[in-house]
Amino acid sequence: MNYLILVLASVAAYSLSVVSNLITTKLGAIRDPLQAWEILNNVDVLPIRLRARIFSTLVGIANPYSRSINFRITELRKGKTCGVLRETKEVSNPFQRVHAGALVTFGETIGTLALFTLLGKKDRAILTNINAEYVKVSRGLLTASSIVSPIKDRDITNMTTHVLIKNASFETVVKVTLTWKVDLSEKQ
């Protein structure tokens, strides 16, 4: 029993040191979310669920408003992000449905991460418009995904990305469209 407590304490201490190192030296202002995701996924002593929780916490540090919803990033690759949001009292409206503001925040966070995985260190993107089309009542566990095509034309100034939010039955409940003003200064 004492050995188990010692191992758990060691894992917790190591995890804390990795996360603090990640926050202070590797992330900056989470300009490269893919790098942070890969660093966390290379820490084999951390359970996968804990890695997702830590990454979502880091996203919340970089974007404090996204902390108002309890989401988890489940997949992050170049140009693709997926995440889950569970209906809780904190994100519900008076009608026991997921609040529209929580859905927009969730969609914006997923879409932002998908786009930022494609940007270089000197590239910038500013969100100029959000449009949410509510297709169906949103309840229970929701999954959002966004796929952004690789940027081929480095001279563009505006981009549009899309996020689909689906319920547990894989029915689309919200379609979020994000319009960005982009400054792609770095050649890739």
Short mmCIF file of C-alpha atoms in Angstrom, two decimals:
data_model
loop_
_atom_site.label_atom_id
_atom_site.label_comp_id
_atom_site.label_asym_id
_atom_site.label_seq_id
_atom_site.Cartn_x
_atom_site.Cartn_y
_atom_site.Cartn_z
CA MET A 1 0.00 0.00 0.00
CA ASN A 2 2.81 2.41 0.88
CA TYR A 3 4.52 1.58 -2.41
CA LEU A 4 1.36 2.50 -4.34
CA ILE A 5 1.10 5.84 -2.53
CA LEU A 6 4.76 6.53 -3.26
CA VAL A 7 4.30 5.73 -6.96
CA LEU A 8 1.18 7.91 -7.20
CA ALA A 9 2.94 10.78 -5.44
CA SER A 10 5.91 10.44 -7.80
CA VAL A 11 3.66 10.44 -10.86
CA ALA A 12 1.80 13.50 -9.54
CA ALA A 13 5.04 15.37 -8.83
CA TYR A 14 6.47 14.48 -12.23
CA SER A 15 3.23 15.49 -13.96
CA LEU A 16 3.20 18.81 -12.15
CA SER A 17 6.80 19.52 -13.14
CA VAL A 18 6.09 18.61 -16.78
CA VAL A 19 3.02 20.85 -16.88
CA SER A 20 4.78 23.80 -15.24
CA ASN A 21 7.71 23.38 -17.62
CA LEU A 22 5.29 23.18 -20.52
CA ILE A 23 3.51 26.36 -19.48
CA THR A 24 6.62 28.40 -18.81
CA THR A 25 9.04 27.35 -21.54
CA LYS A 26 7.29 25.55 -24.36
CA LEU A 27 3.96 27.27 -24.83
CA GLY A 28 4.36 30.99 -24.54
CA ALA A 29 0.84 32.11 -25.46
CA ILE A 30 -0.14 28.69 -26.95
CA ARG A 31 0.86 29.93 -30.39
CA ASP A 32 1.51 26.36 -31.43
CA PRO A 33 -1.19 24.17 -29.89
CA LEU A 34 0.00 21.15 -31.86
CA GLN A 35 3.42 21.31 -30.18
CA ALA A 36 1.81 21.40 -26.73
CA TRP A 37 -0.47 18.48 -27.62
CA GLU A 38 2.45 16.39 -28.86
CA ILE A 39 4.56 17.16 -25.79
CA LEU A 40 1.75 16.03 -23.49
CA ASN A 41 1.16 12.89 -25.54
CA ASN A 42 4.84 11.96 -25.22
CA VAL A 43 4.61 11.85 -21.41
CA ASP A 44 3.89 8.14 -21.10
CA VAL A 45 3.31 8.14 -17.34
CA LEU A 46 0.21 10.31 -17.73
CA PRO A 47 -3.09 8.56 -18.46
CA ILE A 48 -4.64 9.63 -21.76
CA ARG A 49 -7.66 11.23 -20.08
CA LEU A 50 -5.39 13.27 -17.84
CA ARG A 51 -3.43 14.49 -20.87
CA ALA A 52 -6.66 15.75 -22.46
CA ARG A 53 -7.66 17.45 -19.21
CA ILE A 54 -4.26 19.14 -18.88
CA PHE A 55 -4.33 20.32 -22.50
CA SER A 56 -7.86 21.69 -22.11
CA THR A 57 -6.69 23.51 -18.97
CA LEU A 58 -3.80 25.02 -20.94
CA VAL A 59 -6.26 26.17 -23.61
CA GLY A 60 -8.28 27.74 -20.80
CA ILE A 61 -5.18 29.58 -19.58
CA ALA A 62 -4.53 30.95 -23.07
CA ASN A 63 -8.24 31.74 -23.64
CA PRO A 64 -9.79 32.41 -20.21
CA TYR A 65 -13.36 32.68 -21.52
CA SER A 66 -13.24 29.06 -22.71
CA ARG A 67 -12.83 28.03 -19.05
CA SER A 68 -16.50 28.89 -18.55
CA ILE A 69 -17.42 25.61 -20.24
CA ASN A 70 -16.07 22.22 -19.22
CA PHE A 71 -14.83 20.78 -22.52
CA ARG A 72 -12.11 18.29 -23.44
CA ILE A 73 -9.99 18.20 -26.58
CA THR A 74 -9.93 14.60 -27.78
CA GLU A 75 -7.96 14.93 -31.02
CA LEU A 76 -5.61 17.52 -32.42
CA ARG A 77 -3.78 17.16 -35.71
CA LYS A 78 -2.62 19.59 -38.36
CA GLY A 79 -5.85 21.18 -39.58
CA LYS A 80 -8.18 19.03 -37.45
CA THR A 81 -9.56 19.34 -33.93
CA CYS A 82 -12.19 17.33 -32.09
CA GLY A 83 -13.56 17.81 -28.61
CA VAL A 84 -16.40 16.88 -26.29
CA LEU A 85 -18.70 18.90 -24.07
CA ARG A 86 -20.97 17.24 -21.54
CA GLU A 87 -24.26 18.87 -20.62
CA THR A 88 -24.00 20.02 -17.01
CA LYS A 89 -25.88 22.50 -14.87
CA GLU A 90 -23.15 25.09 -15.52
CA VAL A 91 -23.69 25.09 -19.32
CA SER A 92 -27.47 24.59 -19.31
CA ASN A 93 -30.16 27.16 -19.90
CA PRO A 94 -33.43 27.28 -17.88
CA PHE A 95 -34.98 24.74 -20.28
CA GLN A 96 -32.42 22.01 -19.43
CA ARG A 97 -30.66 22.32 -22.79
CA VAL A 98 -27.06 23.33 -23.50
CA HIS A 99 -26.98 27.13 -23.59
CA ALA A 100 -26.40 28.79 -26.95
CA GLY A 101 -23.49 30.80 -25.54
CA ALA A 102 -21.77 27.61 -24.39
CA LEU A 103 -22.25 26.06 -27.82
CA VAL A 104 -20.76 29.08 -29.57
CA THR A 105 -17.81 29.17 -27.15
CA PHE A 106 -17.24 25.43 -27.70
CA GLY A 107 -17.43 25.82 -31.49
CA GLU A 108 -15.13 28.83 -31.49
CA THR A 109 -12.52 27.03 -29.36
CA ILE A 110 -12.52 23.94 -31.59
CA GLY A 111 -12.39 26.02 -34.79
CA THR A 112 -9.61 28.24 -33.44
CA LEU A 113 -7.41 25.29 -32.53
CA ALA A 114 -7.93 23.69 -35.95
CA LEU A 115 -6.87 26.90 -37.72
CA PHE A 116 -3.98 27.67 -35.38
CA THR A 117 -2.39 24.28 -36.08
CA LEU A 118 -1.85 25.50 -39.65
CA LEU A 119 -0.39 28.91 -38.82
CA GLY A 120 3.30 29.71 -38.61
CA LYS A 121 4.94 31.53 -35.70
CA LYS A 122 4.56 34.96 -37.32
CA ASP A 123 1.12 34.37 -38.86
CA ARG A 124 -1.89 36.01 -37.26
CA ALA A 125 -5.62 35.32 -37.35
CA ILE A 126 -8.34 37.49 -35.86
CA LEU A 127 -11.90 36.24 -35.60
CA THR A 128 -14.21 38.78 -37.26
CA ASN A 129 -17.53 36.92 -37.40
CA ILE A 130 -19.25 33.95 -35.79
CA ASN A 131 -22.44 32.49 -37.18
CA ALA A 132 -24.21 29.62 -35.43
CA GLU A 133 -27.06 27.73 -37.04
CA TYR A 134 -29.01 25.78 -34.43
CA VAL A 135 -30.37 22.70 -36.17
CA LYS A 136 -31.65 20.64 -33.27
CA VAL A 137 -32.03 20.79 -29.49
CA SER A 138 -28.67 20.08 -27.85
CA ARG A 139 -28.60 17.74 -24.87
CA GLY A 140 -26.24 15.23 -23.32
CA LEU A 141 -22.73 14.58 -24.59
CA LEU A 142 -21.81 16.78 -27.57
CA THR A 143 -18.91 16.27 -29.95
CA ALA A 144 -17.46 19.08 -32.06
CA SER A 145 -15.09 18.73 -34.98
CA SER A 146 -13.41 21.12 -37.35
CA ILE A 147 -11.30 20.32 -40.38
CA VAL A 148 -9.40 23.14 -42.07
CA SER A 149 -7.73 22.55 -45.44
CA PRO A 150 -4.03 23.36 -45.68
CA ILE A 151 -3.42 26.98 -46.64
CA LYS A 152 -2.10 26.99 -50.20
CA ASP A 153 -2.56 30.67 -51.11
CA ARG A 154 -0.38 32.68 -48.70
CA ASP A 155 -1.79 35.96 -50.09
CA ILE A 156 -5.32 35.51 -48.74
CA THR A 157 -6.63 37.99 -46.16
CA ASN A 158 -9.90 36.29 -45.18
CA MET A 159 -10.70 32.67 -44.33
CA THR A 160 -13.84 30.83 -43.36
CA THR A 161 -13.77 27.71 -41.21
CA HIS A 162 -16.61 25.45 -40.11
CA VAL A 163 -17.35 23.48 -36.96
CA LEU A 164 -20.00 20.78 -36.64
CA ILE A 165 -21.38 19.97 -33.21
CA LYS A 166 -23.18 16.63 -32.97
CA ASN A 167 -25.09 14.85 -30.22
CA ALA A 168 -24.58 11.29 -28.96
CA SER A 169 -26.76 9.99 -31.83
CA PHE A 170 -24.41 11.66 -34.34
CA GLU A 171 -27.09 14.13 -35.38
CA THR A 172 -25.86 17.63 -36.18
CA VAL A 173 -27.20 20.05 -33.58
CA VAL A 174 -25.20 23.20 -34.42
CA LYS A 175 -23.21 24.40 -37.43
CA VAL A 176 -20.73 27.13 -36.51
CA THR A 177 -19.11 29.25 -39.22
CA LEU A 178 -16.07 31.30 -38.27
CA THR A 179 -14.75 34.12 -40.46
CA TRP A 180 -11.13 35.15 -39.93
CA LYS A 181 -8.96 38.06 -41.00
CA VAL A 182 -5.55 36.49 -41.53
CA ASP A 183 -2.04 37.83 -41.98
CA LEU A 184 0.13 35.06 -43.37
CA SER A 185 3.56 36.62 -43.29
CA GLU A 186 5.74 33.54 -42.94
CA LYS A 187 6.43 31.31 -45.94
CA GLN A 188 6.00 27.63 -45.13
#
